[in-house]
Structures are given as C-alpha cells and as structure tokens.
PDB file of C-alpha atoms in Angstrom:
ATOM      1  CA  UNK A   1       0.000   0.000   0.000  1.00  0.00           C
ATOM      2  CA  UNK A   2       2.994   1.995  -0.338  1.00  0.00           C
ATOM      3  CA  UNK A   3       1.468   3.864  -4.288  1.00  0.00           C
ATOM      4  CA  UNK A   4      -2.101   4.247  -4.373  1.00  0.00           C
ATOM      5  CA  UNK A   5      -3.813   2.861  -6.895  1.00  0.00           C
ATOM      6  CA  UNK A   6      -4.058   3.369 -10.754  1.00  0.00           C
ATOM      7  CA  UNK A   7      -6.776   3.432 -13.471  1.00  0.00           C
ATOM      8  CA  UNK A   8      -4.466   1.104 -15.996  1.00  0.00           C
ATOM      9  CA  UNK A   9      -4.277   2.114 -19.547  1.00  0.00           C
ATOM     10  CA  UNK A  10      -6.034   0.345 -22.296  1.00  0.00           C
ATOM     11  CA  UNK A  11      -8.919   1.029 -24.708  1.00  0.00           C
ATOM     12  CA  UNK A  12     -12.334   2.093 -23.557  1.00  0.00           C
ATOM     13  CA  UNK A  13     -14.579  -0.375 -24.326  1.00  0.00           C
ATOM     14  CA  UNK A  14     -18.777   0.264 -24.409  1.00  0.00           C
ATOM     15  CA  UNK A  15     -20.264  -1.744 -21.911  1.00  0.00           C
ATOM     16  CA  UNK A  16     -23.674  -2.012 -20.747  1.00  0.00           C
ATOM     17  CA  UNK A  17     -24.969  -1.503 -16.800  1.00  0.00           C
ATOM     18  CA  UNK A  18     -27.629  -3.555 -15.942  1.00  0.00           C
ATOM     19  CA  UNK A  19     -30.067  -1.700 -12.983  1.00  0.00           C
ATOM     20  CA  UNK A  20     -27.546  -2.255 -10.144  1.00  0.00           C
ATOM     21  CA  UNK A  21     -30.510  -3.401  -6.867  1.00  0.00           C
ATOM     22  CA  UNK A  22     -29.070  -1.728  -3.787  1.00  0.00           C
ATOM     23  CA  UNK A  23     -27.777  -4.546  -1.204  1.00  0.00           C
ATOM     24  CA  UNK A  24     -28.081  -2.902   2.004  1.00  0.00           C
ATOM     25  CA  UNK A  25     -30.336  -0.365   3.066  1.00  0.00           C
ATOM     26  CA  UNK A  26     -30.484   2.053   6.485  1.00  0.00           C
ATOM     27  CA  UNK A  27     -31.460   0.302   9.061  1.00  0.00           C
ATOM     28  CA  UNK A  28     -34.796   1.728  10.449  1.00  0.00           C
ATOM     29  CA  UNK A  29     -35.129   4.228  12.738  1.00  0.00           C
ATOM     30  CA  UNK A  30     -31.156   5.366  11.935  1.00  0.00           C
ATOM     31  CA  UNK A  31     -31.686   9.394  11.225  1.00  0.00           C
ATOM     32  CA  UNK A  32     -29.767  10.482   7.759  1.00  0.00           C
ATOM     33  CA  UNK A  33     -26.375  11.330   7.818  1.00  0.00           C
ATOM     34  CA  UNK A  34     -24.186  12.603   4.984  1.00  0.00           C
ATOM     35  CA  UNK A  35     -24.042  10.112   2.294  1.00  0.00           C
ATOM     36  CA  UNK A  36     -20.239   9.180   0.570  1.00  0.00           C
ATOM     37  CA  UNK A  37     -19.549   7.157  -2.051  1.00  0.00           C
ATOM     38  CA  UNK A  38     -15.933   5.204  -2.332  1.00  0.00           C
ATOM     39  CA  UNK A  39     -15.532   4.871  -5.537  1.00  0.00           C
ATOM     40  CA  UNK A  40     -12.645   2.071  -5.112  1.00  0.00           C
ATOM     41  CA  UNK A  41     -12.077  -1.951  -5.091  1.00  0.00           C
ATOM     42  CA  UNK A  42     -14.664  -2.391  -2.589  1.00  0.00           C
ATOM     43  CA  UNK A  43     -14.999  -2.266   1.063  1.00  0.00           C
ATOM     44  CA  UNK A  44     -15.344  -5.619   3.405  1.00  0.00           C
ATOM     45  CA  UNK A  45     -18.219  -5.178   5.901  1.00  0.00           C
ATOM     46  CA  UNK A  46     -15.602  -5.268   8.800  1.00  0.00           C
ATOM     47  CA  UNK A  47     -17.172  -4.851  12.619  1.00  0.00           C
ATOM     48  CA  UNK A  48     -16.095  -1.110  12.155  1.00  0.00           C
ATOM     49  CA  UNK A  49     -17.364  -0.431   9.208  1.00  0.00           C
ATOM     50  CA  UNK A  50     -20.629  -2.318   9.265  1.00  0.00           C
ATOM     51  CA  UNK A  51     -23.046   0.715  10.831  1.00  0.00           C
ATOM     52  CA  UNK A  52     -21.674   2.556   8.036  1.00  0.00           C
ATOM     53  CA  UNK A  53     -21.872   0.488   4.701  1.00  0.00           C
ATOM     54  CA  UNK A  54     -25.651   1.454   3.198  1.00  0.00           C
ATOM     55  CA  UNK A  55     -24.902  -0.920  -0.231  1.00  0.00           C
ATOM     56  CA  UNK A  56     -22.276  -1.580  -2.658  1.00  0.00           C
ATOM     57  CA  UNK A  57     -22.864  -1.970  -6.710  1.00  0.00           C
ATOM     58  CA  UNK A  58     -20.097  -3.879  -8.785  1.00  0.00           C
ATOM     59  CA  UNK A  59     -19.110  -1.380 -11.784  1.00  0.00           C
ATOM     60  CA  UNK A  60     -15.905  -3.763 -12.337  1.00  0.00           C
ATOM     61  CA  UNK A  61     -17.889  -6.740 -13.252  1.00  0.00           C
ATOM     62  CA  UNK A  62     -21.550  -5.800 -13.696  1.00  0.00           C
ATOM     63  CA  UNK A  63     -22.380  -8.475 -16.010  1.00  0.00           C
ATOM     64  CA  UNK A  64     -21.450 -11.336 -13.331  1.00  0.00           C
ATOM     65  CA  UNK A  65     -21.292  -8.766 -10.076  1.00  0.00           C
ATOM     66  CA  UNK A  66     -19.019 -10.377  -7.533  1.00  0.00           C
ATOM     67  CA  UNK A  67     -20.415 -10.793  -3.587  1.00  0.00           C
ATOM     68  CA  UNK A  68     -21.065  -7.952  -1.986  1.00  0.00           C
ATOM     69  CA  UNK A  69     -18.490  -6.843   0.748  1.00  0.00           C
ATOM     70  CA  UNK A  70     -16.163  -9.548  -0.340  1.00  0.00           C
ATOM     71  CA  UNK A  71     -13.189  -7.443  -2.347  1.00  0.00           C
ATOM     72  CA  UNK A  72     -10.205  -9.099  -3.652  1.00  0.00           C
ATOM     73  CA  UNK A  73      -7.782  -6.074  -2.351  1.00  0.00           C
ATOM     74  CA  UNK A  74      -7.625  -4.249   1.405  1.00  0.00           C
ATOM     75  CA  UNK A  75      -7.326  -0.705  -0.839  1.00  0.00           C
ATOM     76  CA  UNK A  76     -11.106  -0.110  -0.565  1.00  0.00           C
ATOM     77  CA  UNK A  77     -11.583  -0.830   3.287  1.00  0.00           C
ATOM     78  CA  UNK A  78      -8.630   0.833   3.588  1.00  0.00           C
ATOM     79  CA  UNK A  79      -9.722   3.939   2.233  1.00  0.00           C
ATOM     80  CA  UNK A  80     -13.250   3.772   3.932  1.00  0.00           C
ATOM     81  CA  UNK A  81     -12.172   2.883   6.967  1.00  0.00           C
ATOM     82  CA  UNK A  82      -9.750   5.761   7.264  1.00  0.00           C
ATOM     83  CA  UNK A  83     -12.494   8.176   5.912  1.00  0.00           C
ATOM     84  CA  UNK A  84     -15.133   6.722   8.966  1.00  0.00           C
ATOM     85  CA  UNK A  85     -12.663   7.610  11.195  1.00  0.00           C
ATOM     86  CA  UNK A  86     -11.963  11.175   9.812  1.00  0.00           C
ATOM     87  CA  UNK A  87     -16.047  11.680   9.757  1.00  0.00           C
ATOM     88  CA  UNK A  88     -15.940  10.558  13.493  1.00  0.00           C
ATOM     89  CA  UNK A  89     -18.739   7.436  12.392  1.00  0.00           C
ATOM     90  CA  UNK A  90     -21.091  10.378  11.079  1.00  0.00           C
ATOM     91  CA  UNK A  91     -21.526   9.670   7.271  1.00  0.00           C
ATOM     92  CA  UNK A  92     -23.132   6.583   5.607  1.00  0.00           C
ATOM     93  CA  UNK A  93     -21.090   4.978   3.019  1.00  0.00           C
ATOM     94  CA  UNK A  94     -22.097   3.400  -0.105  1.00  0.00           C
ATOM     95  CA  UNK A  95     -19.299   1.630  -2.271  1.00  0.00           C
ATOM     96  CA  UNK A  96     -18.857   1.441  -5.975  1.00  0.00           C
ATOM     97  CA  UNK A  97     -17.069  -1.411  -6.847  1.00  0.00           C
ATOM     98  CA  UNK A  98     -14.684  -0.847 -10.308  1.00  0.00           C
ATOM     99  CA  UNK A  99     -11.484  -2.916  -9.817  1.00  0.00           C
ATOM    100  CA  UNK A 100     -10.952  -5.241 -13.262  1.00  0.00           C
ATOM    101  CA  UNK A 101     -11.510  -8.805 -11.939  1.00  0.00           C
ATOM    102  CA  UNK A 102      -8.597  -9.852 -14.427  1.00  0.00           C
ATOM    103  CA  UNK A 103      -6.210  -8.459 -12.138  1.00  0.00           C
ATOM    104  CA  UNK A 104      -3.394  -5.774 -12.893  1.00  0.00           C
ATOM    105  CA  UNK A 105      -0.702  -5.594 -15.260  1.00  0.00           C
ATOM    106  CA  UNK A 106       2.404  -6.274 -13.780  1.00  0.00           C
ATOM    107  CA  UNK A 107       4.127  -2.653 -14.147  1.00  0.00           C
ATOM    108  CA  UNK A 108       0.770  -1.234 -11.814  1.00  0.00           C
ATOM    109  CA  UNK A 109      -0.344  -1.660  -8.558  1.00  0.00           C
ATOM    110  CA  UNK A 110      -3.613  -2.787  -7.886  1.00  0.00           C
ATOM    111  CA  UNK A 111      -6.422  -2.090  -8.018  1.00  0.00           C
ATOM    112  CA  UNK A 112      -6.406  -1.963 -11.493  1.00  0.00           C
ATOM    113  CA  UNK A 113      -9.076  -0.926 -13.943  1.00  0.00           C
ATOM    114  CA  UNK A 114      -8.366  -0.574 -17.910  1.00  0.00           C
ATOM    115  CA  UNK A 115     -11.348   0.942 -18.773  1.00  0.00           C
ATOM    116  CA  UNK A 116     -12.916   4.294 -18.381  1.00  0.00           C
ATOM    117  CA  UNK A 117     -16.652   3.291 -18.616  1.00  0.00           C
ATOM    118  CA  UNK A 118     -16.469   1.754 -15.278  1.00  0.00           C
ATOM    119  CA  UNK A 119     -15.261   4.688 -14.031  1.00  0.00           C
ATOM    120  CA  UNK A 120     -17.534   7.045 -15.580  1.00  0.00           C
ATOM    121  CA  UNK A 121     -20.449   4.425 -15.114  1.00  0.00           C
ATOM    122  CA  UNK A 122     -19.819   5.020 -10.756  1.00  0.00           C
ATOM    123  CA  UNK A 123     -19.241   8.378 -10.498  1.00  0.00           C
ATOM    124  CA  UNK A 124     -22.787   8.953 -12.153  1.00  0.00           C
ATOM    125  CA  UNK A 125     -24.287   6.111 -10.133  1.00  0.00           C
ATOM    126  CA  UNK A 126     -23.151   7.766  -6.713  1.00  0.00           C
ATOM    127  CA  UNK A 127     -24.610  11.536  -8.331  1.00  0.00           C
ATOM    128  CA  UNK A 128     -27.765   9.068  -8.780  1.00  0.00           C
ATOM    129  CA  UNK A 129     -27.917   7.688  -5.240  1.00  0.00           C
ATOM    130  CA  UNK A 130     -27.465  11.667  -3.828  1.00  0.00           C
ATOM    131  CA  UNK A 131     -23.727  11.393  -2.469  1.00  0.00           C
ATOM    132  CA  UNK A 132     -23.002  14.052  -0.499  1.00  0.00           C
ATOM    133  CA  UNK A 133     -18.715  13.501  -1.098  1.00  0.00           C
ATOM    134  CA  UNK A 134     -17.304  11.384  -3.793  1.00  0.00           C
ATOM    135  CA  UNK A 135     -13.875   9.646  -2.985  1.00  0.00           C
ATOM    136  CA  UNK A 136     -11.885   8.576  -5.367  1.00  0.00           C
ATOM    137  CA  UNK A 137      -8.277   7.552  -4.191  1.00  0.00           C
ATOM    138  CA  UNK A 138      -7.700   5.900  -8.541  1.00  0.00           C
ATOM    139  CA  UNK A 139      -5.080   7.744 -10.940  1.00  0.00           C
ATOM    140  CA  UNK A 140      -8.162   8.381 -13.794  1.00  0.00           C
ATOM    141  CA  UNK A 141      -7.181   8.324 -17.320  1.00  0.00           C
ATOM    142  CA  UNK A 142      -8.128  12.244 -19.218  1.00  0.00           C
ATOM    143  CA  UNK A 143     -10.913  10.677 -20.658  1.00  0.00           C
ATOM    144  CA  UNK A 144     -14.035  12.195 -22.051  1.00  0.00           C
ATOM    145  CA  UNK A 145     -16.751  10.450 -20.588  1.00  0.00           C
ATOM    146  CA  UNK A 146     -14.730  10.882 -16.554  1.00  0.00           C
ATOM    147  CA  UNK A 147     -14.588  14.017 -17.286  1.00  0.00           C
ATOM    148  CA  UNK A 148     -18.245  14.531 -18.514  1.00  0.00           C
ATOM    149  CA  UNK A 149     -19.467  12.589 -15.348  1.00  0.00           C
ATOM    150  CA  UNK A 150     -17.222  14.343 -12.704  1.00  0.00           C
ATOM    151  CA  UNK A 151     -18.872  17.715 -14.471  1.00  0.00           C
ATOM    152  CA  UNK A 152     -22.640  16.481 -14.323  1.00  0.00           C
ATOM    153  CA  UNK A 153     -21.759  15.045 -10.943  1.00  0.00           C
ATOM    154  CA  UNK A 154     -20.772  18.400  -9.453  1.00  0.00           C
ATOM    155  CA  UNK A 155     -23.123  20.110 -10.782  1.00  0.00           C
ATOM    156  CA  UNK A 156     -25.751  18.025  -9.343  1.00  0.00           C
ATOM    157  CA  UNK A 157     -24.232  18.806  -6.150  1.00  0.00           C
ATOM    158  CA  UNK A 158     -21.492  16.414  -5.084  1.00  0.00           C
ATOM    159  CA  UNK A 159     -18.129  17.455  -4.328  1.00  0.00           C
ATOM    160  CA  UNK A 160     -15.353  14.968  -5.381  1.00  0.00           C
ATOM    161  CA  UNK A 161     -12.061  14.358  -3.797  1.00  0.00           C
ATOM    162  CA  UNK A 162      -9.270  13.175  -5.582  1.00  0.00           C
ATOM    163  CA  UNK A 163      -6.040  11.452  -4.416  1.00  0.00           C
ATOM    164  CA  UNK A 164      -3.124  13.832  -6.148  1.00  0.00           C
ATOM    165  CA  UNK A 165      -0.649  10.522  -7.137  1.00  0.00           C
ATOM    166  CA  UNK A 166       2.205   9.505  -5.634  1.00  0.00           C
ATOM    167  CA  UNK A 167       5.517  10.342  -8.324  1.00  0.00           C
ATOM    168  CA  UNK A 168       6.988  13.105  -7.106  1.00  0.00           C
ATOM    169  CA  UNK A 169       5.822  15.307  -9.337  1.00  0.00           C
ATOM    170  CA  UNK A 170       5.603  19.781  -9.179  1.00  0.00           C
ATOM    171  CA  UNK A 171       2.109  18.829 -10.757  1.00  0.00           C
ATOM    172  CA  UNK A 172      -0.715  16.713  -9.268  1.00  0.00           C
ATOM    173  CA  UNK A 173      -2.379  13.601 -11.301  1.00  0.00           C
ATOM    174  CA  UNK A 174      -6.014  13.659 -11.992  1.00  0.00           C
ATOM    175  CA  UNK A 175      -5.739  17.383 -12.624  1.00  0.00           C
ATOM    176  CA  UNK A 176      -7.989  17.608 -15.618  1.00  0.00           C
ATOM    177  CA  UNK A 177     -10.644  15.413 -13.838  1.00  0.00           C
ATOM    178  CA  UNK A 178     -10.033  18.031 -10.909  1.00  0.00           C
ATOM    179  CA  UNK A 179     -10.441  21.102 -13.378  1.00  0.00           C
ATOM    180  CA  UNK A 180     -13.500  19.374 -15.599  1.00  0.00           C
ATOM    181  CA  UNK A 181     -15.498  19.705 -11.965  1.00  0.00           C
ATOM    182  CA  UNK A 182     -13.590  22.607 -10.616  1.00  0.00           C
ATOM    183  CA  UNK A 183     -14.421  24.423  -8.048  1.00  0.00           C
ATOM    184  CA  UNK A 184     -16.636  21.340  -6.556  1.00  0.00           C
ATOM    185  CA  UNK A 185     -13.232  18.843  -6.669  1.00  0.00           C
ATOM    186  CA  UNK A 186     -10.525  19.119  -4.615  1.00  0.00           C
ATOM    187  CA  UNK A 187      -7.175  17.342  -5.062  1.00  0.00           C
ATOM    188  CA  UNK A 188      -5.454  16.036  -2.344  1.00  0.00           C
ATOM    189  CA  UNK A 189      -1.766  15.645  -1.387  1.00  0.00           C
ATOM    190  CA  UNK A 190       0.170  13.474   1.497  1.00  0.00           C
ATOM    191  CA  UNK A 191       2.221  15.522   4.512  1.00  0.00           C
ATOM    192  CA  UNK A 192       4.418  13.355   6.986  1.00  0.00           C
ATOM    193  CA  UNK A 193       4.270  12.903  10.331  1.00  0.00           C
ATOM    194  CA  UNK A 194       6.197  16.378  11.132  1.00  0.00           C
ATOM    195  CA  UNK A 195       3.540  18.539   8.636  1.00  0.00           C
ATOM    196  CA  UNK A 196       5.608  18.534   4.988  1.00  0.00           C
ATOM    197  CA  UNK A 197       4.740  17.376   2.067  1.00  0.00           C
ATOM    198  CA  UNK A 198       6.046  13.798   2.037  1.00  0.00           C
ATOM    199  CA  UNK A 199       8.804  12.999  -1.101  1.00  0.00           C
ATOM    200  CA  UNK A 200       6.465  10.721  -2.881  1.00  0.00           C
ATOM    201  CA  UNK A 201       3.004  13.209  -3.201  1.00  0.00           C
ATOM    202  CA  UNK A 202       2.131  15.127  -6.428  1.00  0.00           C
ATOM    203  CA  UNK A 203       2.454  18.547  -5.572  1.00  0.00           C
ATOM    204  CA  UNK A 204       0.272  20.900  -6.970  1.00  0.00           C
ATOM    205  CA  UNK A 205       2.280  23.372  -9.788  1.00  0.00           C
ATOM    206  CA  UNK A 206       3.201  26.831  -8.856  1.00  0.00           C
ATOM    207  CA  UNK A 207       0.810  28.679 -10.898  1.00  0.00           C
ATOM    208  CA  UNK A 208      -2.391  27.526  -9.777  1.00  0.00           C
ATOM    209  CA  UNK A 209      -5.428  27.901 -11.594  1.00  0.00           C
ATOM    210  CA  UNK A 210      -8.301  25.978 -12.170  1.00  0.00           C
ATOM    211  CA  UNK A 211      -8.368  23.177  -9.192  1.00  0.00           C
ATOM    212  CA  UNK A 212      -7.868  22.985  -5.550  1.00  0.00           C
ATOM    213  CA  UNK A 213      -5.130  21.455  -3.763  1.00  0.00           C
ATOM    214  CA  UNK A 214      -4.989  20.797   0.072  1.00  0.00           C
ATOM    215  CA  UNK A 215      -2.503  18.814   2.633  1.00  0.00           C
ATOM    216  CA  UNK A 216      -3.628  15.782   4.574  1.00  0.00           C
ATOM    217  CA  UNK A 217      -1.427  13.815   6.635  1.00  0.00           C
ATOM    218  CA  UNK A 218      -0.528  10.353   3.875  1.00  0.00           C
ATOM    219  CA  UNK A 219       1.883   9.051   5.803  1.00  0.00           C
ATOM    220  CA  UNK A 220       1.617   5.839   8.353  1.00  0.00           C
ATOM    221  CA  UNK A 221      -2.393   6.496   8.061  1.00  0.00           C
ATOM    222  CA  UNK A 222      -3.626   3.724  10.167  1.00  0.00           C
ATOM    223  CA  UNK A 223      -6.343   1.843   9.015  1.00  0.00           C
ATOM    224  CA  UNK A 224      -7.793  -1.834   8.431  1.00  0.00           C
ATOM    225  CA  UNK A 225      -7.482  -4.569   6.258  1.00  0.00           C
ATOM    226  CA  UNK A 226     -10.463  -6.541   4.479  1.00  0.00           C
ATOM    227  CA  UNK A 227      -9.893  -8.573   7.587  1.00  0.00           C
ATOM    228  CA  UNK A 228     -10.487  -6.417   9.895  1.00  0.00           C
ATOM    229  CA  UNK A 229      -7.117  -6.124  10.690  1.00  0.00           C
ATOM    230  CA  UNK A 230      -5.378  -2.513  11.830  1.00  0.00           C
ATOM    231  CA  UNK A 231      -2.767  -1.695   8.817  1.00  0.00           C
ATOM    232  CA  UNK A 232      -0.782   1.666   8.162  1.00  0.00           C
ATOM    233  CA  UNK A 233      -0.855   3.079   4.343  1.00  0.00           C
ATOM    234  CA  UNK A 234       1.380   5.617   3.012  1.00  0.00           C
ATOM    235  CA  UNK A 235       0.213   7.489  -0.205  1.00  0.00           C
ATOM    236  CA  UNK A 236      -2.268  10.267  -1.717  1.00  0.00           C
ATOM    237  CA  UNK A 237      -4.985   7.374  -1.509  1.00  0.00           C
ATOM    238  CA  UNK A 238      -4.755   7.460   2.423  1.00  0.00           C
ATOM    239  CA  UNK A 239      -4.470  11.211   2.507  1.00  0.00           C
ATOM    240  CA  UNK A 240      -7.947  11.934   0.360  1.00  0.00           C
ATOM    241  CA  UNK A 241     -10.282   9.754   2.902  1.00  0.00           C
ATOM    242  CA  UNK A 242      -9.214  12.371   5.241  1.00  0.00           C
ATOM    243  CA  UNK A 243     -10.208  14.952   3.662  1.00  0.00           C
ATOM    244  CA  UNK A 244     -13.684  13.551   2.627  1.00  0.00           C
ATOM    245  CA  UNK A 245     -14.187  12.726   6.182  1.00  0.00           C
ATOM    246  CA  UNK A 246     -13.024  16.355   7.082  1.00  0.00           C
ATOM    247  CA  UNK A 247     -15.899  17.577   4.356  1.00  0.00           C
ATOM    248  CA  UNK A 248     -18.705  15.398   5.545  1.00  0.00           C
ATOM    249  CA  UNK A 249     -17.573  16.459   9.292  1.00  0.00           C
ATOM    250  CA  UNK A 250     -18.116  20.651   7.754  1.00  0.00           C
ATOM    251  CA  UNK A 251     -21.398  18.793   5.930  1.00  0.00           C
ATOM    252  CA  UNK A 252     -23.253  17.775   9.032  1.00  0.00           C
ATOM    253  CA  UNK A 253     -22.357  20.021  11.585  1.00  0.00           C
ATOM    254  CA  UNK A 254     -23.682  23.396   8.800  1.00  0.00           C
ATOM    255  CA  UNK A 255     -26.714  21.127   8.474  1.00  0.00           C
ATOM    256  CA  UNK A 256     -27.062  20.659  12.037  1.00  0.00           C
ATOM    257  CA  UNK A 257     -27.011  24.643  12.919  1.00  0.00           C
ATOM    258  CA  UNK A 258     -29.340  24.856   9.645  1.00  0.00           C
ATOM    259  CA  UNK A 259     -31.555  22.324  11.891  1.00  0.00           C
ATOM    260  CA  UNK A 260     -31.231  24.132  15.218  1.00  0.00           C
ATOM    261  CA  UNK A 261     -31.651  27.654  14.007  1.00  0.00           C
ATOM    262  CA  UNK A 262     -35.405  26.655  12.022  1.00  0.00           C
ATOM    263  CA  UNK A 263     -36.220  25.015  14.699  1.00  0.00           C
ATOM    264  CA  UNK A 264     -36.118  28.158  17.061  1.00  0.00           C
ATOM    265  CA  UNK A 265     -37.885  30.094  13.735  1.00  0.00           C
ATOM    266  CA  UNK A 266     -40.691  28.079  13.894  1.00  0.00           C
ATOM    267  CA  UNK A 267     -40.974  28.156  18.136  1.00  0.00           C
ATOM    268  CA  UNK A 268     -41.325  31.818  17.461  1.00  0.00           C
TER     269      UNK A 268
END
C-alpha cells in the first residue's frame, strides 16, 4: 500500500450496466447522515465499518457482479475505513465497486481498472444515489466520458475528492478530472508525520489555476485490512479519505445549525 492505486491504460470499451438493486439499506429508525460514495475496489463489511456500509454496486464486473463486501484487495476498506474515522462514524457509506476482476498488469499496482466506462459508469451512479462527497483515491485516465461525469456530478451537487498521485511530481495527477469539476473537486496531497509534504506526493504546480489542492497527513495512516485487521498506508490514496471525512464532518455540523436555528424560527 505503499502507491495508491491506478486506473491502468487500455482502450475504452462500451459496456452495458444492468439496474444495479441496492444490497443494504439504512437500518430503520437510523436518522440520515451525509451520504459518501468510495468509488474504489470495494470495502469488506468489517465490525467497524458495518453501521456505516448502506450498499455496494459492482461497476468492475456488472455483467457477473461479484459478492457484496467480499473485495479481492484491502485498498477499498482501507480507504473507507480511514475516511469513517476522519467523519468521526457520522456519514453513511455506499461503495462502488470498479477494480478489473482480471487483475493488474504487472508494471501497476492494484487495483487496477483498464477501462474508463467503469469509471464514468460510478461516479454517475453515486450523483444518482445523492452522495453528499465522492472519494476517489484511482489515478483516472483524461478521458471524455470521466470528465463529462465528474462535471454532471458536481453540478448536481457532489463534491469529489481526488487522491493527487504519488511520483513526485511539481504537478498533481487527476488534474484535468479536478479542473473538468472545478471548483466542486478538490485534489489532495500526502504531509508526513512532522507537517511537509512527504517525497512521494504530487504537488500541486506553482501557478495555480483551475483546481484545488490541500494537505492531509498520507503518511503511516492507520487503518484496516479486508480482515479487519489494523494496517498503516502511506500514499495520496490514504491522505484523500481524510479529507472527505473532514468535508462530511463541515457537511453535518452546517446542516445541524441549519436544523437548530429553524427550529427556534418556527418556536417563534
């Protein structure tokens, strides 16, 4: 878990989505909470996570969708877990499954996914189901349709955080995903343990325009396996969930005070 993971190259194909059914629902009685989609290789419904998980929909393999809550990689729970924590348990989670189930070519790091209709297919399925955040800890190809769906998606009201890529770079990855949904994405980029930007995080380029860039700590993020099992990540993948957590944290409390002060309105 050392490089976050990458959208692998290869053709788009055209591919079909069946209706996806939802597989878990809010339990009754549980009052709304911000909604976030992890857009990812799918989360395990670990003890921590399970209050959390709402329903997961297989955009990797939709033809012959794979068990629910069952992914083949720890990058997913990972990632959710590490958001739950940031969002202090207050945000329901959905997850959109896209990883390729043929695996990754061996110069990548998994998960892998080769196509952009996937992609493109998840982000407009979690604008569909009213997502709140969109995470998205993937290196995305420049393609059309992401870029068309990150637009519609913002538009419709999500905001969608993007991991900035691990190379080392003086400009962040995903940047024209970031600026085709700009100023409702936000990239972000991995800080150490003492507060600087750690040697492996895209950093965003000195002229600025178009996107947003923040810091999250990326380094030594603790978190859990499929398992269940406590694991440290380093990498922009580790770094976004924090900052998605951080925005559904903003998210509830402003709706909260929105609550409270219509409340007292209507007591008048």
């Amino acid at each position: 878990m050392s490089r976050h993971s990458q959208l692998g190259r290869g053709a788009v194909r055209l591919r079909l989505y069946p209706l996806l059914a939802a597989l878990a629902v809010i339990p009754a009685g549980v009052a709304a909470r911000p909604l976030v989609a992890v857009i990812d290789s799918g989360v395990a419904m670990t003890p921590e996570l399970r209050p959390l998980l709402r329903a997961e929909y297989d955009f990797g393999s939709p033809l012959a969708p794979r068990p629910a809550f069952h992914p083949r990689y720890d990058h997913g729970t990972m990632v959710a877990t590490i958001l739950a924590r940031a969002a202090h348990g207050g945000a329901d989670i959905i997850s959109l499954r896209v990883d390729d189930p043929a695996g990754c070519a061996p110069d990548l790091t998994p998960p892998c996914q080769p196509d952009a209709a996937p992609l493109a297919a998840a982000i407009r399925k979690a604008s569909a189901l009213g997502a709140n955040v969109i995470n998205i800890s993937l290196t995305l190809k420049s393609d059309p349709a992401i870029r068309a769906a990150v637009a519609d998606a913002t538009k419709a009201g999500a905001t969608i955080v993007l991991a900035a890529g691990n190379e080392g770079r003086d400009r962040p990855g995903n940047l024209a995903v970031a600026r085709a949904g700009y100023p409702n994405t936000v990239l972000v980029g991995a800080l150490d343990a003492s507060g600087r930007p750690w040697s492996g995080t895209n950093r965003p380029t000195h002229a600025a325009s178009g996107y947003a860039y923040v810091w999250q700590p990326g380094v030594d993020v603790v978190g859990a396996t499929a398992a269940g099992q406590p694991a440290m990540g380093t990498g922009t993948s580790f770094a976004a969930p924090i900052e998605s957590g951080r925005l559904v944290t903003a998210l509830a409390a402003s709706e909260s005070a929105a609550t409270r002060l219509a409340t007292r309105s209507a007591a008048r």
